[in-house]
Coordinates of C-alpha atoms and ligand atoms in Angstrom, one line a residue:
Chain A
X238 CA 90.2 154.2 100.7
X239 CA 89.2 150.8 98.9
X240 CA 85.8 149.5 99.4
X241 CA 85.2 146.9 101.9
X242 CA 82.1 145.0 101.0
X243 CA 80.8 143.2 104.1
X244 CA 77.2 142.0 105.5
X245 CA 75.7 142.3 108.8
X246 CA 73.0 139.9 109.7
X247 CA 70.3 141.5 112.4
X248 CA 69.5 137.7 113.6
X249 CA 66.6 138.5 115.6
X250 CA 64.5 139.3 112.8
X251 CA 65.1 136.2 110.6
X252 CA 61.8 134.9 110.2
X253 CA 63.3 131.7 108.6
X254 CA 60.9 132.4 105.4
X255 CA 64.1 131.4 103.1
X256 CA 63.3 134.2 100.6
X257 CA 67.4 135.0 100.4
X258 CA 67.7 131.4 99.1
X259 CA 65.1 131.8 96.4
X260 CA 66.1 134.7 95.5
X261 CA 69.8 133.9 95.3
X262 CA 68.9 130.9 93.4
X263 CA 66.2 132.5 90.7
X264 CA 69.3 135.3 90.0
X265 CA 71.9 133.0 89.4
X266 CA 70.5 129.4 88.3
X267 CA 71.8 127.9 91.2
X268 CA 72.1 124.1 90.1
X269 CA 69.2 122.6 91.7
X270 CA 70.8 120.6 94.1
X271 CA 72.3 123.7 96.1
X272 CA 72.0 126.6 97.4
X273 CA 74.6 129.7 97.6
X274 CA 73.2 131.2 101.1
X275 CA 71.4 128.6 103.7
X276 CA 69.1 129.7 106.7
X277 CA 70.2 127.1 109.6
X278 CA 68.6 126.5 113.0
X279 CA 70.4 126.9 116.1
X280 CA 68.8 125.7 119.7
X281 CA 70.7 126.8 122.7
X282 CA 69.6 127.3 126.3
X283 CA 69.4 131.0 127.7
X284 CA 70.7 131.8 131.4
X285 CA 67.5 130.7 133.0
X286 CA 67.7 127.0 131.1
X287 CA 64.9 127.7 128.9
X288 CA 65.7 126.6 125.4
X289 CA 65.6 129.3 122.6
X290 CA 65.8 128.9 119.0
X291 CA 67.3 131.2 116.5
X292 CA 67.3 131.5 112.4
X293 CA 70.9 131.5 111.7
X294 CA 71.5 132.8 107.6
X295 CA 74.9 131.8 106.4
X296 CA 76.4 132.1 103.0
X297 CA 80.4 133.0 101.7
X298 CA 82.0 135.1 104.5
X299 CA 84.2 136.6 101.8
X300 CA 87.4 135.9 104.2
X301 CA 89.7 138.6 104.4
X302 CA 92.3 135.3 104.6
X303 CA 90.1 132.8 103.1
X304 CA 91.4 129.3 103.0
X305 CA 89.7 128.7 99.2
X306 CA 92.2 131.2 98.4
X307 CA 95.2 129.9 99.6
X308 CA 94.5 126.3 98.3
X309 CA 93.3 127.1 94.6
X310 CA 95.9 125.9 92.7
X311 CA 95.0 127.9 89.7
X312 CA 94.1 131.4 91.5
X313 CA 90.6 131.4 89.7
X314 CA 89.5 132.0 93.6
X315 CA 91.1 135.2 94.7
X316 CA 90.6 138.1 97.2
X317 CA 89.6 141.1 94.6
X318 CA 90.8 144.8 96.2
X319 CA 86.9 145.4 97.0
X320 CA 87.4 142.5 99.5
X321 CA 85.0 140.0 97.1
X322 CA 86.4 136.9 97.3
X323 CA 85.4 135.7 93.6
X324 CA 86.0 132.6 91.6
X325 CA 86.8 133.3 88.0
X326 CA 85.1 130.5 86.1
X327 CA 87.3 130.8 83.1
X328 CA 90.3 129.6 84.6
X329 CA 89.0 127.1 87.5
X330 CA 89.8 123.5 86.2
X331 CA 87.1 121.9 89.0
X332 CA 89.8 120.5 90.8
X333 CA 87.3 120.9 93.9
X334 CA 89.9 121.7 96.4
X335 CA 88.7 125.2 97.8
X336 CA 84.9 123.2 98.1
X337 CA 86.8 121.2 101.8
X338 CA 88.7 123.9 102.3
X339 CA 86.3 126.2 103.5
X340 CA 85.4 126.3 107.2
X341 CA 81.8 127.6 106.6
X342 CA 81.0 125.3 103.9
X343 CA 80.2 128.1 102.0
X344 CA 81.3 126.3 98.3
X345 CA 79.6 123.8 96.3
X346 CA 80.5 122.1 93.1
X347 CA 78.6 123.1 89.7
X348 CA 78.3 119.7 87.8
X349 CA 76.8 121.4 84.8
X350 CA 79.7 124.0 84.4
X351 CA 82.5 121.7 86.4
X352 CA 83.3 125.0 88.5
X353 CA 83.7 125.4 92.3
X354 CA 80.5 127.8 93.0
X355 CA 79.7 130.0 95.8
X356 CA 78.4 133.2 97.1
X357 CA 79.4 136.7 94.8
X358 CA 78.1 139.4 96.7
X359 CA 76.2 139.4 93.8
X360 CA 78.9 141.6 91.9
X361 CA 77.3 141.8 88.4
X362 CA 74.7 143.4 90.4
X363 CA 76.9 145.6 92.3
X364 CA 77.9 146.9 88.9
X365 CA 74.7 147.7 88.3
X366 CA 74.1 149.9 91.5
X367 CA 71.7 147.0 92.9
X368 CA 72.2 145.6 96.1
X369 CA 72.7 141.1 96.6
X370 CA 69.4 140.1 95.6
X371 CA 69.3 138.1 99.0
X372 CA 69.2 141.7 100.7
X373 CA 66.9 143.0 98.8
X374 CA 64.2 140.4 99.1
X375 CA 64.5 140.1 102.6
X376 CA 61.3 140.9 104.0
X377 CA 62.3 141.2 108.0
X378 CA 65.2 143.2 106.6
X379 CA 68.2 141.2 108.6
X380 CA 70.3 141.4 105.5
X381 CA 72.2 144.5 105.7
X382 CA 74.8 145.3 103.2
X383 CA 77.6 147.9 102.0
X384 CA 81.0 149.5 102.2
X385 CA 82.1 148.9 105.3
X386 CA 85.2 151.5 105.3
X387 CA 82.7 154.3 104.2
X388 CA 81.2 155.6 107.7
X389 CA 78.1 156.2 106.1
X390 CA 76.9 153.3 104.5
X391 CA 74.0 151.5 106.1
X392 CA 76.2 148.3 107.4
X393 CA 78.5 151.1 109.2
X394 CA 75.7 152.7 111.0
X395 CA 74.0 149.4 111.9
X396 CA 76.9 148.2 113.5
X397 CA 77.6 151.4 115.4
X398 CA 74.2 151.6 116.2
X399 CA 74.3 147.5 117.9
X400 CA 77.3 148.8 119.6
X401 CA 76.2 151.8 121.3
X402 CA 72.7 149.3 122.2
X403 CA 75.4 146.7 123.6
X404 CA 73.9 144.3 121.3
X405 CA 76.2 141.2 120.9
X406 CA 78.0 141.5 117.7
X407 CA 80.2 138.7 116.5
X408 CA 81.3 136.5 113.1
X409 CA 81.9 132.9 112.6
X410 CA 85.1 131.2 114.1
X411 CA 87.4 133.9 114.6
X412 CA 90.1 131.4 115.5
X413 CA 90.4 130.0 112.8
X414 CA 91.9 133.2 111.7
X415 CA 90.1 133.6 108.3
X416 CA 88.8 136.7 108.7
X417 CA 85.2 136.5 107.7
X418 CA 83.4 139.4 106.8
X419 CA 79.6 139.3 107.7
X420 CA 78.9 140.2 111.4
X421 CA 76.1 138.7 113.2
X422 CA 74.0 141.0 115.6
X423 CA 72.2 139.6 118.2
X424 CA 70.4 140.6 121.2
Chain B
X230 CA 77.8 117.5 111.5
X231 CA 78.6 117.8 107.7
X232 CA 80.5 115.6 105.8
X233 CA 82.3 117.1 103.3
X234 CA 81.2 115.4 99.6
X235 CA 83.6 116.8 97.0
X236 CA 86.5 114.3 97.6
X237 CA 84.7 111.1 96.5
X238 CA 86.7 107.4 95.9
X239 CA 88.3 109.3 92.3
X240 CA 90.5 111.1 95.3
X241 CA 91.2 108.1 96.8
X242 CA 92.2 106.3 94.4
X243 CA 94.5 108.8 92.8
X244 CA 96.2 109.0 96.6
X245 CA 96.5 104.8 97.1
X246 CA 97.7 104.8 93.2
X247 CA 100.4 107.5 93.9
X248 CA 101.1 106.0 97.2
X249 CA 101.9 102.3 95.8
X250 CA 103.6 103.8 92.5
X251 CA 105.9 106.2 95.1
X252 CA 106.5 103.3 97.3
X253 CA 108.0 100.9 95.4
X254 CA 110.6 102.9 93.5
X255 CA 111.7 104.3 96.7
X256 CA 112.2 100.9 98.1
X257 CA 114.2 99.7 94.8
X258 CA 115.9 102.7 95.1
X259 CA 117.3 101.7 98.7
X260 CA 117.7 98.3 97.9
X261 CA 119.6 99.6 94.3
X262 CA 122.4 101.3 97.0
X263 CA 122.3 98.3 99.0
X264 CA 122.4 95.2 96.4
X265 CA 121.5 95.9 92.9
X266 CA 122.7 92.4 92.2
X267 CA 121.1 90.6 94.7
X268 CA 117.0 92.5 94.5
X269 CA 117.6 93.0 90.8
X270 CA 114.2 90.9 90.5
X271 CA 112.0 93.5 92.9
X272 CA 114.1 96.5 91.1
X273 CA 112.7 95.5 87.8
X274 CA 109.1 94.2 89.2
X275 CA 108.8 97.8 90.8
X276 CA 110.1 99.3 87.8
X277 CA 107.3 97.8 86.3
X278 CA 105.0 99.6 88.4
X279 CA 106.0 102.7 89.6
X280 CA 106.1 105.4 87.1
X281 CA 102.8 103.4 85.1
X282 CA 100.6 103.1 88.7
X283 CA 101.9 107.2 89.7
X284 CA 100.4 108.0 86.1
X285 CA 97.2 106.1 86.3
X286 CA 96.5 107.4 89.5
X287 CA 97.5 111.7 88.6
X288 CA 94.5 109.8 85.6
X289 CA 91.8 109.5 87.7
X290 CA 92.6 113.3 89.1
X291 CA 92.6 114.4 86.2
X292 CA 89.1 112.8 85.2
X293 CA 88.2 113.8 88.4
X294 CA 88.3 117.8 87.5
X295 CA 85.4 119.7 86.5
X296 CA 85.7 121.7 83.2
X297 CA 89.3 120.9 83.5
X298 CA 89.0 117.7 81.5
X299 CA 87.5 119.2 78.6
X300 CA 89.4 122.5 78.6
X301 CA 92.7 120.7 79.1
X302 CA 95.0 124.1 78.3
X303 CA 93.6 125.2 82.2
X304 CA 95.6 122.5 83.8
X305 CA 98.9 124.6 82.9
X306 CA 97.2 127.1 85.9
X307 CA 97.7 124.1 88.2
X308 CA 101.3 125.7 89.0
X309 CA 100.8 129.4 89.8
X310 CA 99.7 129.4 93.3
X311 CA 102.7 128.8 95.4
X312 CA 100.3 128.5 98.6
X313 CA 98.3 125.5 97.2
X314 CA 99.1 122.1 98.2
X315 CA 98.2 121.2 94.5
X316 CA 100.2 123.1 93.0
X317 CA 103.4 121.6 95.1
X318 CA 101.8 117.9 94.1
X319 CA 101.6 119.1 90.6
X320 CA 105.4 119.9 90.9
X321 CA 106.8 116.8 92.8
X322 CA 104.2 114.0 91.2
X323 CA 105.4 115.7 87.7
X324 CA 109.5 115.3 88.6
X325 CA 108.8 111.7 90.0
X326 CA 106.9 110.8 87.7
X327 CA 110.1 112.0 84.6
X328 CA 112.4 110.3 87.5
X329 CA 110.9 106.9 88.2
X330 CA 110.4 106.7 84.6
X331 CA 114.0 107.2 83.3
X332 CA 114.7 105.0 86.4
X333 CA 112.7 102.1 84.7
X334 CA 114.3 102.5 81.3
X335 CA 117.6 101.8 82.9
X336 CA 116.2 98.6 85.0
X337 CA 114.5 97.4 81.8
X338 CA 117.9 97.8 79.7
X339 CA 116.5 100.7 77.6
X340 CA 119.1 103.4 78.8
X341 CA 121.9 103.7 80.3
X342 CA 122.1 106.3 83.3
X343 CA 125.3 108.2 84.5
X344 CA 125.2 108.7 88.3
X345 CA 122.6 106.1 89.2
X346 CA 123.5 106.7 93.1
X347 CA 122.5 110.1 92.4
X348 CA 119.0 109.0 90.7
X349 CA 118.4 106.5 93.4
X350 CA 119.0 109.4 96.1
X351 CA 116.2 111.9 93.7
X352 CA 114.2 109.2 94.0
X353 CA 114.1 108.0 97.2
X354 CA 113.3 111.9 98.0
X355 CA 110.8 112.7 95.5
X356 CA 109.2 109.2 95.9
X357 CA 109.0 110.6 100.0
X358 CA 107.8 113.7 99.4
X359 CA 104.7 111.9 97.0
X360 CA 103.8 109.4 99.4
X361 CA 103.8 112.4 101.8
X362 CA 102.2 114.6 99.7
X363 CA 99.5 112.9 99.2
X364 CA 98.5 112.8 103.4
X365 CA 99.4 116.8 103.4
X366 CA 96.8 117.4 100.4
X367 CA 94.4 116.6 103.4
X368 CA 96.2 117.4 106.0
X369 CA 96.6 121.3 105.3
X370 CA 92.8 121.8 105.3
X371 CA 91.9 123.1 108.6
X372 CA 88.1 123.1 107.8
X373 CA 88.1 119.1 108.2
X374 CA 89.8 118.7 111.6
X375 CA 90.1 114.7 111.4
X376 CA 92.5 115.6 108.4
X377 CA 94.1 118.1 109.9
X378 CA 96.9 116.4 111.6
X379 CA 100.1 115.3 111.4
X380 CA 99.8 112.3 112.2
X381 CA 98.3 111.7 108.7
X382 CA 101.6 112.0 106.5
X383 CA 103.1 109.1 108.9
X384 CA 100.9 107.2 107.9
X385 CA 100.2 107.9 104.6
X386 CA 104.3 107.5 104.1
X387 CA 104.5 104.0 105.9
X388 CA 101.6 102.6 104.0
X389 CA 102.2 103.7 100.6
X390 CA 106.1 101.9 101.5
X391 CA 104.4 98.9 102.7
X392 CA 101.6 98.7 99.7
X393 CA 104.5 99.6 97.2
X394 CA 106.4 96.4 98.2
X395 CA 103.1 94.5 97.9
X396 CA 102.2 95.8 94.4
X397 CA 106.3 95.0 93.3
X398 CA 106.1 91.9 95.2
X399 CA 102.8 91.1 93.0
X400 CA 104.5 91.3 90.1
X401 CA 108.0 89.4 90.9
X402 CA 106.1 86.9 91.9
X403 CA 103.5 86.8 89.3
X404 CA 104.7 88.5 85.7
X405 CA 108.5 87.9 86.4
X406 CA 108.1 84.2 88.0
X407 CA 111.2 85.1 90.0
X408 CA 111.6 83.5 93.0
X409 CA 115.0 85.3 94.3
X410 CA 115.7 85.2 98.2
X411 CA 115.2 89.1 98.9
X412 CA 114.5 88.6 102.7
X413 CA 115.6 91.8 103.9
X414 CA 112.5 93.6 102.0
X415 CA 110.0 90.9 103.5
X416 CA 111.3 91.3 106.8
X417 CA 110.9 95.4 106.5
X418 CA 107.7 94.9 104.7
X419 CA 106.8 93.0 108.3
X420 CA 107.9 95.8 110.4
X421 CA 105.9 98.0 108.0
X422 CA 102.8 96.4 108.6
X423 CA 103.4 96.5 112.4
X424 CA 104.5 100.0 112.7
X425 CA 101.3 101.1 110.3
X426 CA 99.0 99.3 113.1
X427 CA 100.7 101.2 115.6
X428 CA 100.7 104.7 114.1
X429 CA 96.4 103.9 113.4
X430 CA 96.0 103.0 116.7
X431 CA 97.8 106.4 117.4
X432 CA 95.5 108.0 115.0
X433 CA 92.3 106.6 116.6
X434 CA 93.3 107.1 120.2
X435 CA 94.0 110.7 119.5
X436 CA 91.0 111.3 117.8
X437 CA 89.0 109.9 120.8
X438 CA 90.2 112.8 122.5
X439 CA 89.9 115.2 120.1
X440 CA 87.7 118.2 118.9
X441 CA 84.2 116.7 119.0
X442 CA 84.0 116.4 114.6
X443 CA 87.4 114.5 115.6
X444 CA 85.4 112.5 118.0
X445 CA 82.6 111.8 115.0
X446 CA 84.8 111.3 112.2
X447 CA 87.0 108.7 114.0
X448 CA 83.3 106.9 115.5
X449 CA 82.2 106.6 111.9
X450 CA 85.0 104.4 111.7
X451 CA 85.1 102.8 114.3
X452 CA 81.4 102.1 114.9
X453 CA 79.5 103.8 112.6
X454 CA 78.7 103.8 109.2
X455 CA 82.1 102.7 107.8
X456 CA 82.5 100.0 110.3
X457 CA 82.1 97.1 108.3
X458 CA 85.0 98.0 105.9
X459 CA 87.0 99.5 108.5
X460 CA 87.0 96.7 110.6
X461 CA 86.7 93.8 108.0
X462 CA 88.9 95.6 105.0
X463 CA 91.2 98.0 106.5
X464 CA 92.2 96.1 110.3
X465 CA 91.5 92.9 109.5
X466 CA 92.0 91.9 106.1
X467 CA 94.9 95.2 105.0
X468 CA 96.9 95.0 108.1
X469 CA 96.3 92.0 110.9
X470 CA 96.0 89.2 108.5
X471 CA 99.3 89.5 106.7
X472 CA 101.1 90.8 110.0
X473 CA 100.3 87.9 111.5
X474 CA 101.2 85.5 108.1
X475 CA 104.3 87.7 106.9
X476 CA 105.0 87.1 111.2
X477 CA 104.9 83.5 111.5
X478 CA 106.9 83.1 108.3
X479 CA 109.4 85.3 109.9
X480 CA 109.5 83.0 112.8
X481 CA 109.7 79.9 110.7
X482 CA 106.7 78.4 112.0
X483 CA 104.4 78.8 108.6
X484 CA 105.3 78.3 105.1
X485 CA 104.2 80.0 102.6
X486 CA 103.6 79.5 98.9
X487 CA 103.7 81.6 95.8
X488 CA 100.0 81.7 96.0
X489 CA 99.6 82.2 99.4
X490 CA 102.1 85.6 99.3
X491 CA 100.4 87.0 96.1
X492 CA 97.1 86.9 98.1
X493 CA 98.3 88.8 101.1
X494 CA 99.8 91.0 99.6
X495 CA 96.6 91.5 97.4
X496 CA 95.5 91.9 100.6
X497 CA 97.5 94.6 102.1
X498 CA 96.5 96.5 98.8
X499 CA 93.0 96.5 99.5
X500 CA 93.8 97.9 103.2
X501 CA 95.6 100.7 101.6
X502 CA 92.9 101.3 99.2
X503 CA 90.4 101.5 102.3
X504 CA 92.8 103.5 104.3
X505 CA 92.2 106.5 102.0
X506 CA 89.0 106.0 101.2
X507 CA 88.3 105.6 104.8
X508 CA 90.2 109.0 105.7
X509 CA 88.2 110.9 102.9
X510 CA 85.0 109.3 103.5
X511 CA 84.8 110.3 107.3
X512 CA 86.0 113.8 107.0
X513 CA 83.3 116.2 108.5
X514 CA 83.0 119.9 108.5
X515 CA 84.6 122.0 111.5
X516 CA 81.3 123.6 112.7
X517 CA 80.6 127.0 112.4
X518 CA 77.8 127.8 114.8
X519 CA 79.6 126.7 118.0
X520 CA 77.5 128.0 120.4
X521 CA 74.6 125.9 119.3
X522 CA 73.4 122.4 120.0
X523 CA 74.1 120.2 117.7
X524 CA 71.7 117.8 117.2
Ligands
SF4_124 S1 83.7 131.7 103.6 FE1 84.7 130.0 102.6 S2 84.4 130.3 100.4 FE2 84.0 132.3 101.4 S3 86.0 133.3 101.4 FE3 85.8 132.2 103.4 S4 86.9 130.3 103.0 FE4 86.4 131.2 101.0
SF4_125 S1 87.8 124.1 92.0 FE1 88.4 125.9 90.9 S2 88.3 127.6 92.4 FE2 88.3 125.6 93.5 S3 90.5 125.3 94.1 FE3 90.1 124.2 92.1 S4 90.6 125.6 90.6 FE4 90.4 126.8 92.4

């Protein structure tokens, strides 16, 4: 079976220090403006009206039907068969489409290079053997990445794992019907 | 909520340009079937206008693009997704574009073409599917809900028809000095104006009710930030003003000069302009953490 590259997010843990970001941003040369994975705060009231705060990280959810694909008039974005969504930066004119298209604002615009610009999994890492810098440098450990059709890579077994502890498992706007592919586990 | 910044006043321009280009070769395309004789003036004023204004605007797209404008052999790539709402604009801006221009060659006395009915009829299409075109380039992207509605290629359509008779009417008036009795286009351009005040009012009033970035987009407008030019530039001074004018005249009870038209009609220009801009500029994110308050 083809890979399935996917992340899972243990929320709880996110100690809003925004390592991921820095890291993400010292690997790549993120234009200084931006940022390709973003740690947002979310208040909500529990059950008993008591108002809770969590760390929410975001970043490219790698859609399994990702509107940046479908709108890229030149097919530099496209879904590659380990389920990256990628942009290829030789062949995007900048036409800036994909950046509205995307429910999870997960796409920026690189003046510099006059390319759309997002998260890549970090796949010239990948190629490498290394894991998204962003994971790595997580000191809380809520980044949790891997092969998500391989049983025993470390995303599968966290998931099962916050499914056997009835832990709340979920991803971002399911009806919009794009597919995203980074879980969030919560308690 | 997040409002989206990569569509800046280049897009909107590009979309009012195509829109006012599109526009007026459809309606001289109509009035071609009806009267050639009798609107040969606003054929030749639009003629003017339409391929050149479709071309500037499909310019400031193009300067628009990122390293697209300086590796220009990428912009052949603009075709090859089928699914992109670019790519189809690419294809139909491109054949109006060839259209309205050999249409203006045979206004202007420069060619001679065949079956003109069957130009007028490609045009009158084509020019359609720009005008609408340029509303679904928005209106496909379900990640800004304010654009994501039908109700936007409605309007785009009628007010690209309406500024397209303004930017012609310009002209007649102004470069060609003609002043031929063509009526039946000032009386539609009225009933235009009227039926793009109803299909906004349509626009807010659904918004009002709609998802709450709906809600915010539309209350930028309305009250907000973009206020001033909605109100003053878009309602007032694009749409109201010249109803009323064009309205009276209509009626008999106001006459109006050659001045006087131009500037309306300048006027309903710079409403069209602001439309766009307006649309682009209040388009805010869907939100992705739903289940939080959003302060
Ligand atoms: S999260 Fe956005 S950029 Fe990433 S694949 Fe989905 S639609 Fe595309
Ligand atoms: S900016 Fe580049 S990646 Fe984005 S839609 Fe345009 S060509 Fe595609």
């Amino acid at each position: 079976m083809n890979k399935k590259y996917a992340m899972a997010y243990v929320v709880d843990r996110c100690i809003d220090c925004k390592a991921c970001m820095v890291a993400c941003k010292a690997e790549w040369e993120v234009p200084e403006d931006h940022f390709r994975t973003h740690i947002d705060q979310g208040m909500k009231e529990d059950f008993h009206g008591k108002t809770r705060m969590d760390f929410l990280p975001s970043q490219c959810n790698h859609c399994d039907d990702a509107p940046c694909v479908t709108v890229c008039p030149t097919k530099a974005s496209h879904k590659r068969d380990d389920g990256i969504v990628y942009v290829n930066r030789n062949r995007c004119v900048g036409c800036k489409y994909c950046i509205p298209s995307c429910p999870y604002e997960a796409r920026f615009f690189n003046h510099d290079l006059g390319v759309a610009e997002k998260c890549t999994f970090c796949l010239p890492r990948l190629a490498e053997g290394l894991e998204p810098a962003c994971a790595t440098t997580c000191p809380g450990n809520v980044r949790v990445f891997g092969d998500i059709n391989d049983p025993t890579s470390e995303i599968s077994m966290v998931l099962r794992e916050a499914k056997n502890n009835r832990l709340k498992i979920y991803k971002l706007r399911e009806d919009l019907g794009t597919k995203p592919n980074i879980y969030y586990i919560q308690n | 909520m997040i409002h989206q910044e990569a569509f800046e006043w280049y897009i909107a321009v590009y979309l009012f340009l195509a829109g006012v280009g599109a526009g007026s070769m459809v309606v001289a395309a109509v009035a071609d079937m009806y009267d050639r004789e009798k609107y040969i003036s606003f054929i030749k004023a639009a003629s003017f206008i339409g391929m050149p204004l479709v071309s500037l605007g499909i310019f400031f797209l193009y300067i628009d693009l990122g390293q697209g404008m300086w590796k220009p052999w990428l912009l052949i790539f603009l075709f090859v997704n089928p699914t992109s709402a670019i790519a189809w604009g690419t294809g139909i801006l491109t054949i109006f574009t060839i259209l309205s221009g050999i249409y203006a060659a045979h206004n202007l006395g420069y060619i001679k073409v065949g079956c003109k009915r069957c130009l007028c009829w490609a045009l009158i299409v084509t020019g359609i599917c720009t005008a609408g075109y340029t509303a679904v380039l928005l209106g496909v992207l379900k990640a800004i809900p304010f654009w994501h509605q039908t109700s936007l290629p409605i309007l785009f359509i009628i007010s690209a028809t309406s500024t397209g008779i303004s930017g012609a009417m310009i002209v007649k008036m102004t470069i060609l000095k003609s002043d031929a009795n063509i009526k039946p286009i000032e009386t539609a351009h009225l009933y235009l104006l009227v039926l793009e005040i109803i299909a906004l009012i349509g626009i807010v009033l659904i918004a009002l009710q709609g998802v709450p970035e709906m809600q915010y987009s539309i209350k930028q407008l309305l009250v907000g930030d973009s206020a001033f030019a909605f109100w003053v530039f878009l309602v007032l001074a694009g749409l109201i003003i010249p109803a009323i004018a064009f309205g009276m005249h209509e009626a008999g009870k106001l006459h109006l000069n050659v001045k006087s038209v131009v500037a309306l009609e300048a006027l309903v220009l710079v409403g069209g302009y602001f439309l766009r801009h307006l649309i682009i500029h209040a388009g805010v994110y869907t939100q992705k953490f739903t289940e939080y308050i959003v302060r």
